[in-house]
Amino acid sequence: MPLDINSKIKGVIFDLDGVIVDTAKFHFNSWKKIASEWNYELKYNDNEKLKGVSRMDSVLKIAEWAEINLSSEELEHAANRKNEIYTELCAKLTPEHILPGIMSLINQLKANNICIALGSASKNARLVLKKIGLLTLFDVIVDGNDVSKSKPNPEVFIKAAKQMNLLPKNCVVVEDAPAGIIAALSANMKVIGIGKSNELHTANLVIENSKNLSIDLLNQISG
Ligand code: B16
Ligand code: MG
């Protein structure tokens, strides 16, 4: 399927965790372990608030929910331990873990000369991309090592657009997290949400499953 001849879309920015690969559940399980040591049971709704949020901002939120007072060294130690658990889980990733619909959309985008970028809050983004065999596929990669403010701040997406030499209005973001959707909209970009429509309702369009991604959705929202 070709992109509409009148389409404004020149670049697509993909979130990583929860969009390209289901590492969102690895983040959740790793934080759950840390929280349980603080006698706090991390719940589904808590985790929704952590998606797209940086490691340090996440540890601060969890300590607050657990009503535990820790020094900055202790918080950093907990964040480091969470990362050890998380990277151990990532060690088993292979290209088979790429979520349905992603490769087919990327191939359609490339066939239409649309730039593709990664816009992730994760400092492990390159490691994960390498494990799933996609490290060399993106025209631009902006991750947690390149930004000072995490989503919902739009910095990651604005940097990705700049590196693609594109204006924000010519970019579409694909996101699974409420914080990422706020970031994309405040960057002045269109956004496709993947997940539950009641949680992602501010996106320009929401699909429940990445298998339904197609270039036709870009035609629908590029207006
Ligand atoms: P790390 P994304 C985000 O990645 C995750 O959604 C979030 O849960 C995580 O805390 C954050 O990356 C930082 O990850 O600890 O690996 O640096 O969804 O923006 O691709
Ligand atoms: Mg995500």
Coordinates of N, CA and C and ligand atoms in Angstrom, one line a residue:
M1 N 0.9 -1.2 0.0 CA 0.0 0.0 0.0 C 0.9 1.3 0.0
P2 N 0.7 2.2 -1.0 CA 1.5 3.4 -1.0 C 1.0 4.5 0.0
L3 N 1.8 5.4 0.3 CA 1.4 6.5 1.2 C 0.7 7.5 0.3
D4 N -0.4 8.1 0.8 CA -1.2 9.1 0.0 C -0.2 10.1 -0.6
I5 N -0.5 10.5 -1.9 CA 0.4 11.4 -2.5 C 0.5 12.8 -1.8
N6 N -0.7 13.1 -1.1 CA -0.8 14.4 -0.5 C -0.3 14.3 1.0
S7 N 0.1 13.2 1.4 CA 0.5 13.0 2.8 C 1.6 13.9 3.3
K8 N 1.4 14.5 4.5 CA 2.5 15.3 5.1 C 3.6 14.5 5.8
I9 N 3.3 13.2 5.9 CA 4.2 12.4 6.8 C 5.5 12.1 6.1
K10 N 6.6 12.5 6.7 CA 7.9 12.2 6.1 C 8.8 11.4 7.0
G11 N 8.3 11.3 8.3 CA 9.1 10.5 9.3 C 8.2 9.8 10.3
V12 N 8.6 8.6 10.7 CA 7.9 7.9 11.8 C 8.8 7.6 12.9
I13 N 8.4 8.0 14.1 CA 9.3 7.8 15.3 C 8.7 6.7 16.2
F14 N 9.4 5.6 16.4 CA 8.9 4.5 17.1 C 9.4 4.6 18.6
D15 N 8.5 4.4 19.5 CA 8.9 4.1 20.9 C 9.5 2.6 20.9
L16 N 10.2 2.2 21.9 CA 10.8 0.9 21.9 C 10.0 -0.1 22.8
D17 N 10.2 0.1 24.1 CA 9.6 -0.8 25.0 C 8.0 -0.8 25.0
G18 N 7.4 -1.9 24.6 CA 6.0 -2.0 24.5 C 5.5 -1.7 23.1
V19 N 6.3 -1.2 22.2 CA 5.9 -1.0 20.8 C 6.6 -2.0 19.9
I20 N 7.9 -1.9 19.9 CA 8.7 -2.8 19.0 C 8.9 -4.2 19.6
V21 N 9.0 -4.2 20.9 CA 9.3 -5.5 21.6 C 8.6 -5.4 23.0
D22 N 8.2 -6.5 23.5 CA 7.4 -6.5 24.8 C 8.3 -6.4 26.0
T23 N 9.3 -5.6 26.0 CA 10.1 -5.4 27.2 C 9.4 -4.6 28.3
A24 N 8.2 -4.1 28.0 CA 7.5 -3.4 29.1 C 7.2 -4.3 30.3
K25 N 7.0 -5.6 30.0 CA 6.7 -6.5 31.0 C 8.0 -6.9 31.8
F26 N 9.2 -6.8 31.2 CA 10.4 -7.0 31.9 C 10.7 -5.8 32.9
H27 N 10.4 -4.6 32.4 CA 10.5 -3.4 33.3 C 9.6 -3.6 34.5
F28 N 8.3 -4.0 34.3 CA 7.3 -4.2 35.3 C 7.8 -5.2 36.3
N29 N 8.3 -6.4 35.8 CA 8.7 -7.5 36.7 C 9.9 -7.1 37.5
S30 N 10.8 -6.3 36.9 CA 12.0 -5.9 37.6 C 11.7 -4.9 38.7
W31 N 10.8 -3.9 38.4 CA 10.5 -3.0 39.5 C 9.7 -3.6 40.6
K32 N 8.9 -4.7 40.2 CA 8.1 -5.4 41.2 C 9.0 -6.0 42.3
K33 N 10.1 -6.5 41.8 CA 11.0 -7.1 42.8 C 11.6 -6.1 43.7
I34 N 12.0 -4.9 43.2 CA 12.5 -3.9 44.0 C 11.4 -3.4 45.0
A35 N 10.2 -3.2 44.5 CA 9.1 -2.6 45.3 C 8.8 -3.6 46.5
S36 N 8.8 -4.9 46.1 CA 8.5 -5.9 47.1 C 9.4 -5.9 48.3
E37 N 10.7 -5.6 48.0 CA 11.7 -5.4 49.1 C 11.4 -4.3 50.0
W38 N 10.5 -3.4 49.5 CA 10.1 -2.2 50.3 C 8.7 -2.5 50.8
N39 N 8.3 -3.8 50.8 CA 6.9 -4.2 51.2 C 5.8 -3.4 50.5
Y40 N 6.1 -3.2 49.2 CA 5.0 -2.5 48.4 C 4.7 -3.4 47.2
E41 N 3.4 -3.7 47.0 CA 3.1 -4.5 45.8 C 2.8 -3.6 44.6
L42 N 3.7 -3.6 43.7 CA 3.5 -2.7 42.5 C 2.4 -3.2 41.7
K43 N 1.4 -2.3 41.4 CA 0.2 -2.8 40.7 C 0.2 -2.4 39.2
Y44 N -0.7 -3.0 38.5 CA -0.9 -2.7 37.0 C -1.0 -1.2 36.8
N45 N -1.8 -0.5 37.6 CA -2.1 0.9 37.4 C -0.8 1.7 37.7
D46 N -0.1 1.3 38.7 CA 1.2 2.0 39.0 C 2.1 1.9 37.8
N47 N 2.2 0.7 37.2 CA 3.1 0.5 36.1 C 2.8 1.3 34.9
E48 N 1.5 1.5 34.7 CA 1.1 2.4 33.6 C 1.7 3.8 33.7
K49 N 1.9 4.2 35.0 CA 2.5 5.5 35.2 C 4.0 5.5 35.1
L50 N 4.6 4.3 35.0 CA 6.0 4.3 34.9 C 6.5 4.1 33.4
K51 N 5.5 3.7 32.5 CA 5.9 3.5 31.1 C 6.4 4.7 30.5
G52 N 7.5 4.6 29.8 CA 8.1 5.8 29.2 C 8.9 6.7 30.1
V53 N 8.8 6.5 31.4 CA 9.4 7.3 32.4 C 10.9 6.8 32.7
S54 N 11.8 7.7 32.9 CA 13.2 7.3 33.1 C 13.4 6.5 34.3
R55 N 14.5 5.8 34.4 CA 14.8 4.9 35.5 C 14.8 5.6 36.8
M56 N 15.5 6.8 36.9 CA 15.6 7.5 38.2 C 14.2 8.1 38.6
D57 N 13.5 8.6 37.6 CA 12.1 9.1 37.9 C 11.2 8.0 38.4
S58 N 11.4 6.8 37.8 CA 10.6 5.7 38.2 C 10.9 5.3 39.6
V59 N 12.2 5.2 40.0 CA 12.6 4.8 41.4 C 12.0 5.8 42.4
L60 N 12.1 7.1 42.0 CA 11.5 8.1 42.9 C 10.0 7.9 43.2
K61 N 9.3 7.6 42.1 CA 7.8 7.4 42.2 C 7.5 6.2 43.0
I62 N 8.3 5.1 42.8 CA 8.0 3.9 43.6 C 8.3 4.1 45.1
A63 N 9.4 4.7 45.4 CA 9.7 5.0 46.8 C 8.6 5.9 47.4
E64 N 8.1 6.8 46.7 CA 7.0 7.6 47.2 C 5.7 6.8 47.5
W65 N 5.4 5.9 46.5 CA 4.2 5.1 46.7 C 4.4 4.1 47.9
A66 N 5.6 3.7 48.0 CA 5.9 2.7 49.1 C 6.1 3.5 50.5
E67 N 6.0 4.8 50.4 CA 6.2 5.7 51.6 C 7.5 5.3 52.3
I68 N 8.6 5.2 51.6 CA 9.8 4.9 52.1 C 10.8 6.0 51.9
N69 N 11.6 6.4 52.9 CA 12.5 7.5 52.8 C 13.9 7.0 52.5
L70 N 14.5 7.3 51.4 CA 15.9 6.7 51.1 C 16.8 7.9 50.7
S71 N 18.1 7.7 51.0 CA 19.1 8.7 50.6 C 19.2 8.6 49.1
S72 N 19.9 9.6 48.5 CA 20.1 9.5 47.0 C 21.0 8.3 46.6
E73 N 21.9 8.0 47.5 CA 22.8 6.8 47.2 C 21.9 5.5 47.2
E74 N 21.0 5.4 48.2 CA 20.2 4.2 48.2 C 19.2 4.1 47.0
L75 N 18.7 5.3 46.6 CA 17.8 5.3 45.4 C 18.6 4.9 44.2
E76 N 19.8 5.4 44.1 CA 20.7 5.0 42.9 C 21.0 3.5 43.0
H77 N 21.3 3.0 44.2 CA 21.6 1.6 44.3 C 20.4 0.7 43.9
A78 N 19.2 1.2 44.3 CA 18.0 0.4 43.9 C 17.8 0.5 42.4
A79 N 18.0 1.6 41.8 CA 17.9 1.8 40.3 C 18.9 0.9 39.6
N80 N 20.1 0.8 40.1 CA 21.1 0.0 39.5 C 20.8 -1.5 39.6
R81 N 20.2 -1.9 40.8 CA 19.8 -3.3 40.9 C 18.7 -3.7 40.0
K82 N 17.7 -2.7 39.9 CA 16.6 -3.0 38.9 C 17.2 -3.2 37.5
N83 N 18.2 -2.4 37.2 CA 18.7 -2.5 35.8 C 19.5 -3.8 35.6
E84 N 20.1 -4.4 36.7 CA 20.7 -5.7 36.6 C 19.7 -6.8 36.3
I85 N 18.5 -6.7 37.1 CA 17.5 -7.7 36.9 C 16.9 -7.5 35.4
Y86 N 16.7 -6.3 35.0 CA 16.1 -6.0 33.7 C 17.0 -6.5 32.6
T87 N 18.3 -6.2 32.7 CA 19.2 -6.6 31.6 C 19.4 -8.1 31.5
E88 N 19.3 -8.8 32.7 CA 19.3 -10.2 32.7 C 18.1 -10.8 31.9
L89 N 17.0 -10.2 32.1 CA 15.8 -10.6 31.4 C 15.9 -10.4 29.9
C90 N 16.6 -9.2 29.5 CA 16.8 -8.9 28.1 C 17.7 -9.8 27.4
A91 N 18.6 -10.5 28.2 CA 19.6 -11.4 27.6 C 19.0 -12.5 26.7
K92 N 17.7 -12.8 27.0 CA 17.1 -13.9 26.2 C 16.3 -13.4 25.0
L93 N 16.4 -12.1 24.7 CA 15.7 -11.6 23.6 C 16.3 -12.0 22.3
T94 N 15.5 -12.3 21.3 CA 15.9 -12.7 19.9 C 15.0 -11.9 18.9
P95 N 15.4 -12.0 17.6 CA 14.5 -11.3 16.6 C 13.0 -11.8 16.7
E96 N 12.9 -13.0 17.2 CA 11.5 -13.5 17.3 C 10.6 -12.8 18.2
H97 N 11.2 -12.0 19.1 CA 10.4 -11.2 20.0 C 9.9 -9.8 19.5
I98 N 10.3 -9.5 18.2 CA 9.8 -8.3 17.6 C 8.2 -8.5 17.5
L99 N 7.5 -7.5 17.9 CA 6.0 -7.6 18.0 C 5.4 -7.7 16.6
P100 N 4.3 -8.3 16.5 CA 3.6 -8.5 15.2 C 3.3 -7.1 14.5
G101 N 3.4 -7.0 13.2 CA 3.1 -5.8 12.5 C 4.2 -4.8 12.4
I102 N 5.2 -4.9 13.2 CA 6.3 -3.9 13.2 C 7.2 -4.0 12.0
M103 N 7.6 -5.2 11.7 CA 8.5 -5.3 10.5 C 7.8 -5.0 9.2
S104 N 6.5 -5.4 9.2 CA 5.8 -5.1 7.9 C 5.6 -3.6 7.8
L105 N 5.3 -2.9 8.9 CA 5.2 -1.4 8.7 C 6.5 -0.8 8.4
I106 N 7.6 -1.2 9.0 CA 8.9 -0.6 8.7 C 9.2 -0.9 7.2
N107 N 9.0 -2.1 6.7 CA 9.3 -2.3 5.3 C 8.4 -1.5 4.4
Q108 N 7.1 -1.3 4.8 CA 6.3 -0.4 3.9 C 6.8 1.1 4.0
L109 N 7.3 1.5 5.1 CA 7.8 2.9 5.3 C 9.0 3.0 4.4
K110 N 9.9 2.1 4.5 CA 11.2 2.1 3.7 C 10.8 2.2 2.2
A111 N 9.9 1.4 1.8 CA 9.5 1.3 0.4 C 8.9 2.7 -0.1
N112 N 8.4 3.5 0.9 CA 7.8 4.8 0.6 C 8.8 5.9 0.9
N113 N 10.0 5.6 1.1 CA 11.1 6.6 1.5 C 10.7 7.4 2.7
I114 N 10.0 6.8 3.6 CA 9.8 7.6 4.9 C 10.9 7.3 5.9
C115 N 11.4 8.3 6.5 CA 12.5 8.1 7.5 C 12.0 7.4 8.7
I116 N 12.8 6.6 9.3 CA 12.3 6.0 10.6 C 13.3 6.2 11.7
A117 N 12.8 6.6 12.8 CA 13.6 6.9 14.0 C 13.1 6.1 15.2
L118 N 14.0 5.9 16.2 CA 13.7 5.4 17.5 C 13.7 6.5 18.5
G119 N 12.6 6.6 19.3 CA 12.5 7.7 20.3 C 12.2 7.0 21.6
S120 N 13.2 6.6 22.4 CA 13.0 5.8 23.6 C 13.6 6.4 24.8
A121 N 12.9 6.3 26.0 CA 13.5 6.8 27.2 C 14.6 5.9 27.8
S122 N 14.7 4.7 27.2 CA 15.6 3.7 27.8 C 17.1 3.9 27.5
K123 N 17.9 3.8 28.5 CA 19.4 3.8 28.3 C 19.8 2.4 27.7
N124 N 19.0 1.4 27.7 CA 19.3 0.1 27.2 C 18.8 -0.1 25.8
A125 N 18.3 1.0 25.1 CA 17.7 0.8 23.8 C 18.6 0.1 22.8
R126 N 19.9 0.6 22.8 CA 20.8 0.0 21.8 C 21.0 -1.5 22.0
L127 N 21.1 -1.8 23.3 CA 21.3 -3.2 23.7 C 20.1 -4.1 23.2
V128 N 18.9 -3.6 23.5 CA 17.7 -4.3 23.1 C 17.6 -4.4 21.6
L129 N 17.9 -3.3 20.9 CA 17.8 -3.4 19.4 C 18.8 -4.4 18.8
K130 N 20.0 -4.4 19.5 CA 21.0 -5.4 19.0 C 20.5 -6.8 19.2
K131 N 19.9 -7.1 20.3 CA 19.5 -8.4 20.6 C 18.4 -8.9 19.6
I132 N 17.5 -7.9 19.2 CA 16.4 -8.3 18.3 C 16.8 -8.1 16.8
G133 N 18.1 -7.7 16.6 CA 18.6 -7.6 15.2 C 18.2 -6.3 14.5
L134 N 17.8 -5.2 15.2 CA 17.3 -4.0 14.5 C 18.2 -2.8 14.6
L135 N 19.4 -3.0 15.2 CA 20.3 -1.9 15.5 C 20.6 -1.0 14.3
T136 N 20.8 -1.7 13.1 CA 21.2 -0.9 12.0 C 20.1 -0.4 11.1
L137 N 18.9 -0.7 11.5 CA 17.7 -0.4 10.6 C 17.2 1.0 10.7
F138 N 17.4 1.7 11.8 CA 16.9 3.0 12.0 C 17.8 4.1 11.4
D139 N 17.2 5.1 10.8 CA 17.9 6.2 10.3 C 18.5 7.0 11.4
V140 N 17.7 7.1 12.5 CA 18.1 7.9 13.7 C 17.7 7.2 14.9
I141 N 18.6 7.2 16.0 CA 18.2 6.6 17.3 C 18.4 7.7 18.3
V142 N 17.4 8.0 19.1 CA 17.5 8.9 20.2 C 17.0 8.1 21.4
D143 N 17.8 8.0 22.4 CA 17.4 7.2 23.6 C 17.7 7.9 24.9
G144 N 17.6 7.2 26.0 CA 17.7 7.7 27.3 C 19.1 8.3 27.6
N145 N 20.1 8.0 26.8 CA 21.4 8.5 27.0 C 21.5 9.9 26.3
D146 N 20.6 10.2 25.5 CA 20.7 11.5 24.7 C 19.8 12.6 25.2
V147 N 19.0 12.4 26.2 CA 18.1 13.4 26.7 C 18.3 13.7 28.1
S148 N 17.9 14.9 28.5 CA 18.0 15.3 29.9 C 16.7 15.2 30.6
K149 N 15.6 15.3 29.8 CA 14.2 15.3 30.4 C 13.5 14.1 29.8
S150 N 12.9 13.3 30.7 CA 12.2 12.1 30.2 C 10.7 12.4 29.8
K151 N 10.1 11.5 29.0 CA 8.7 11.7 28.7 C 7.9 11.8 30.0
P152 N 6.9 12.7 30.1 CA 6.2 13.4 29.1 C 6.8 14.6 28.5
N153 N 8.0 14.9 28.8 CA 8.7 16.0 28.1 C 9.0 15.6 26.7
P154 N 8.8 16.5 25.7 CA 8.9 16.1 24.3 C 10.3 16.0 23.8
E155 N 11.3 16.3 24.6 CA 12.7 16.4 24.2 C 13.1 15.2 23.2
V156 N 12.8 14.0 23.6 CA 13.3 12.8 22.8 C 12.7 12.9 21.4
F157 N 11.5 13.3 21.2 CA 10.9 13.3 19.9 C 11.4 14.5 19.1
I158 N 11.5 15.6 19.8 CA 12.0 16.8 19.1 C 13.4 16.6 18.5
K159 N 14.3 15.9 19.4 CA 15.6 15.6 18.9 C 15.6 14.7 17.7
A160 N 14.7 13.7 17.8 CA 14.6 12.7 16.7 C 14.2 13.4 15.4
A161 N 13.3 14.3 15.5 CA 12.8 15.0 14.2 C 14.0 15.9 13.7
K162 N 14.7 16.5 14.6 CA 15.8 17.4 14.2 C 16.9 16.6 13.5
Q163 N 17.2 15.4 14.1 CA 18.2 14.5 13.5 C 17.8 14.0 12.1
M164 N 16.5 13.9 11.9 CA 16.0 13.4 10.6 C 15.9 14.6 9.6
N165 N 16.2 15.8 10.1 CA 16.0 17.0 9.3 C 14.5 17.2 8.9
L166 N 13.6 16.9 9.8 CA 12.2 17.1 9.5 C 11.5 18.0 10.6
L167 N 10.4 18.6 10.1 CA 9.7 19.4 11.0 C 8.8 18.5 11.8
P168 N 8.5 18.9 13.1 CA 7.6 18.0 13.9 C 6.2 17.7 13.2
K169 N 5.7 18.7 12.5 CA 4.4 18.5 11.9 C 4.4 17.4 10.8
N170 N 5.6 17.0 10.4 CA 5.8 16.0 9.3 C 6.1 14.6 9.9
C171 N 6.0 14.5 11.3 CA 6.4 13.3 11.9 C 5.2 12.6 12.6
V172 N 5.1 11.3 12.7 CA 4.2 10.6 13.4 C 4.9 9.7 14.4
V173 N 4.4 9.7 15.7 CA 5.0 8.9 16.7 C 4.1 7.7 17.0
V174 N 4.7 6.5 17.2 CA 4.0 5.3 17.6 C 4.4 5.0 19.1
E175 N 3.4 5.0 19.9 CA 3.6 4.9 21.4 C 2.7 4.0 22.1
D176 N 3.1 3.4 23.2 CA 2.2 2.6 24.0 C 1.9 3.2 25.4
A177 N 2.5 4.4 25.7 CA 2.4 4.9 27.1 C 1.8 6.3 27.1
P178 N 0.9 6.5 28.1 CA 0.3 7.8 28.3 C 1.3 8.9 28.3
A179 N 2.5 8.7 29.0 CA 3.5 9.8 29.1 C 4.1 10.0 27.7
G180 N 4.2 9.0 26.9 CA 4.8 9.2 25.5 C 3.8 9.9 24.6
I181 N 2.5 9.6 24.8 CA 1.5 10.3 24.0 C 1.5 11.8 24.3
I182 N 1.6 12.1 25.6 CA 1.6 13.6 26.0 C 2.9 14.2 25.3
A183 N 4.0 13.5 25.4 CA 5.3 14.0 24.8 C 5.1 14.3 23.3
A184 N 4.5 13.3 22.6 CA 4.4 13.5 21.1 C 3.5 14.6 20.8
L185 N 2.4 14.7 21.5 CA 1.4 15.8 21.2 C 2.1 17.2 21.6
S186 N 2.8 17.2 22.7 CA 3.5 18.5 23.0 C 4.6 18.8 22.1
A187 N 5.1 17.8 21.4 CA 6.2 18.1 20.3 C 5.5 18.5 19.0
N188 N 4.2 18.6 19.0 CA 3.4 19.0 17.8 C 3.4 17.9 16.7
M189 N 3.4 16.7 17.2 CA 3.4 15.6 16.2 C 2.1 14.8 16.3
K190 N 1.7 14.1 15.3 CA 0.6 13.2 15.4 C 1.1 11.9 16.1
V191 N 0.1 11.2 16.8 CA 0.5 10.0 17.5 C -0.5 8.9 17.4
I192 N 0.1 7.7 17.1 CA -0.8 6.5 17.1 C -0.5 5.7 18.4
G193 N -1.5 5.5 19.2 CA -1.4 4.8 20.5 C -1.6 3.3 20.2
I194 N -0.8 2.4 20.9 CA -1.0 1.0 20.8 C -1.4 0.5 22.2
G195 N -2.6 0.1 22.4 CA -3.0 -0.4 23.7 C -4.5 -0.1 23.9
K196 N -4.9 0.1 25.2 CA -6.3 0.3 25.5 C -6.8 1.7 25.2
S197 N -7.9 1.8 24.5 CA -8.3 3.2 24.1 C -8.7 4.0 25.3
N198 N -9.2 3.4 26.4 CA -9.6 4.3 27.5 C -8.3 4.8 28.2
E199 N -7.2 4.2 28.1 CA -5.9 4.7 28.7 C -5.2 5.6 27.7
L200 N -5.4 5.5 26.4 CA -4.6 6.2 25.5 C -5.4 7.2 24.6
H201 N -6.6 7.6 25.2 CA -7.6 8.2 24.4 C -7.2 9.6 23.8
T202 N -6.1 10.2 24.3 CA -5.7 11.5 23.8 C -4.9 11.3 22.5
A203 N -4.5 10.1 22.1 CA -3.8 9.9 20.9 C -4.7 10.2 19.7
N204 N -4.1 10.5 18.5 CA -4.9 10.8 17.3 C -5.7 9.6 16.8
L205 N -5.1 8.4 17.1 CA -5.7 7.1 16.7 C -5.2 6.1 17.7
V206 N -6.0 5.1 18.1 CA -5.6 4.1 19.0 C -5.9 2.7 18.3
I207 N -4.9 1.8 18.4 CA -5.2 0.4 17.9 C -4.8 -0.5 19.1
E208 N -5.6 -1.6 19.2 CA -5.3 -2.5 20.4 C -4.1 -3.3 20.3
N209 N -3.7 -3.6 19.0 CA -2.6 -4.5 18.8 C -1.7 -4.1 17.7
S210 N -0.4 -4.2 17.9 CA 0.5 -3.7 16.8 C 0.3 -4.5 15.5
K211 N -0.3 -5.6 15.5 CA -0.5 -6.4 14.3 C -1.4 -5.6 13.3
N212 N -2.2 -4.6 13.8 CA -3.0 -3.8 13.0 C -2.4 -2.6 12.4
L213 N -1.1 -2.4 12.7 CA -0.3 -1.3 12.1 C -0.3 -1.4 10.6
S214 N -0.5 -0.3 9.9 CA -0.2 -0.3 8.5 C 0.0 1.2 8.0
I215 N 0.5 1.3 6.8 CA 0.7 2.6 6.3 C -0.6 3.4 6.1
D216 N -1.7 2.6 5.9 CA -3.0 3.1 5.8 C -3.4 4.0 7.0
L217 N -2.9 3.6 8.2 CA -3.3 4.4 9.4 C -2.6 5.8 9.3
L218 N -1.4 5.8 8.7 CA -0.7 7.1 8.5 C -1.6 8.0 7.5
N219 N -2.1 7.3 6.5 CA -3.0 8.1 5.6 C -4.2 8.7 6.3
Q220 N -4.7 7.8 7.3 CA -5.9 8.3 8.0 C -5.6 9.5 8.9
I221 N -4.4 9.6 9.5 CA -4.2 10.7 10.5 C -3.4 11.8 9.9
S222 N -2.9 11.7 8.7 CA -2.0 12.7 8.2 C -2.7 14.0 7.8
G223 N -4.0 13.9 7.5 CA -4.9 15.0 7.1 C -4.4 16.4 6.9
Ligands
B16_1 P1 16.0 2.1 31.2 P2 10.4 3.5 26.1 C1 11.1 3.3 28.7 O1 11.3 3.0 27.4 C2 10.3 2.3 29.5 O2 8.9 2.4 29.0 C3 10.3 2.7 30.9 O3 9.5 1.7 31.7 C4 11.7 2.7 31.5 O4 11.8 3.0 32.8 C5 12.5 3.7 30.6 O5 12.5 3.3 29.3 C6 14.0 3.7 31.1 O6 14.6 2.5 30.8 O7 16.0 1.8 32.7 O8 16.3 0.8 30.4 O9 17.0 3.2 30.9 O10 9.0 2.9 26.4 O11 10.5 5.0 26.1 O12 11.1 2.8 25.0
MG2 MG 7.0 2.3 25.6

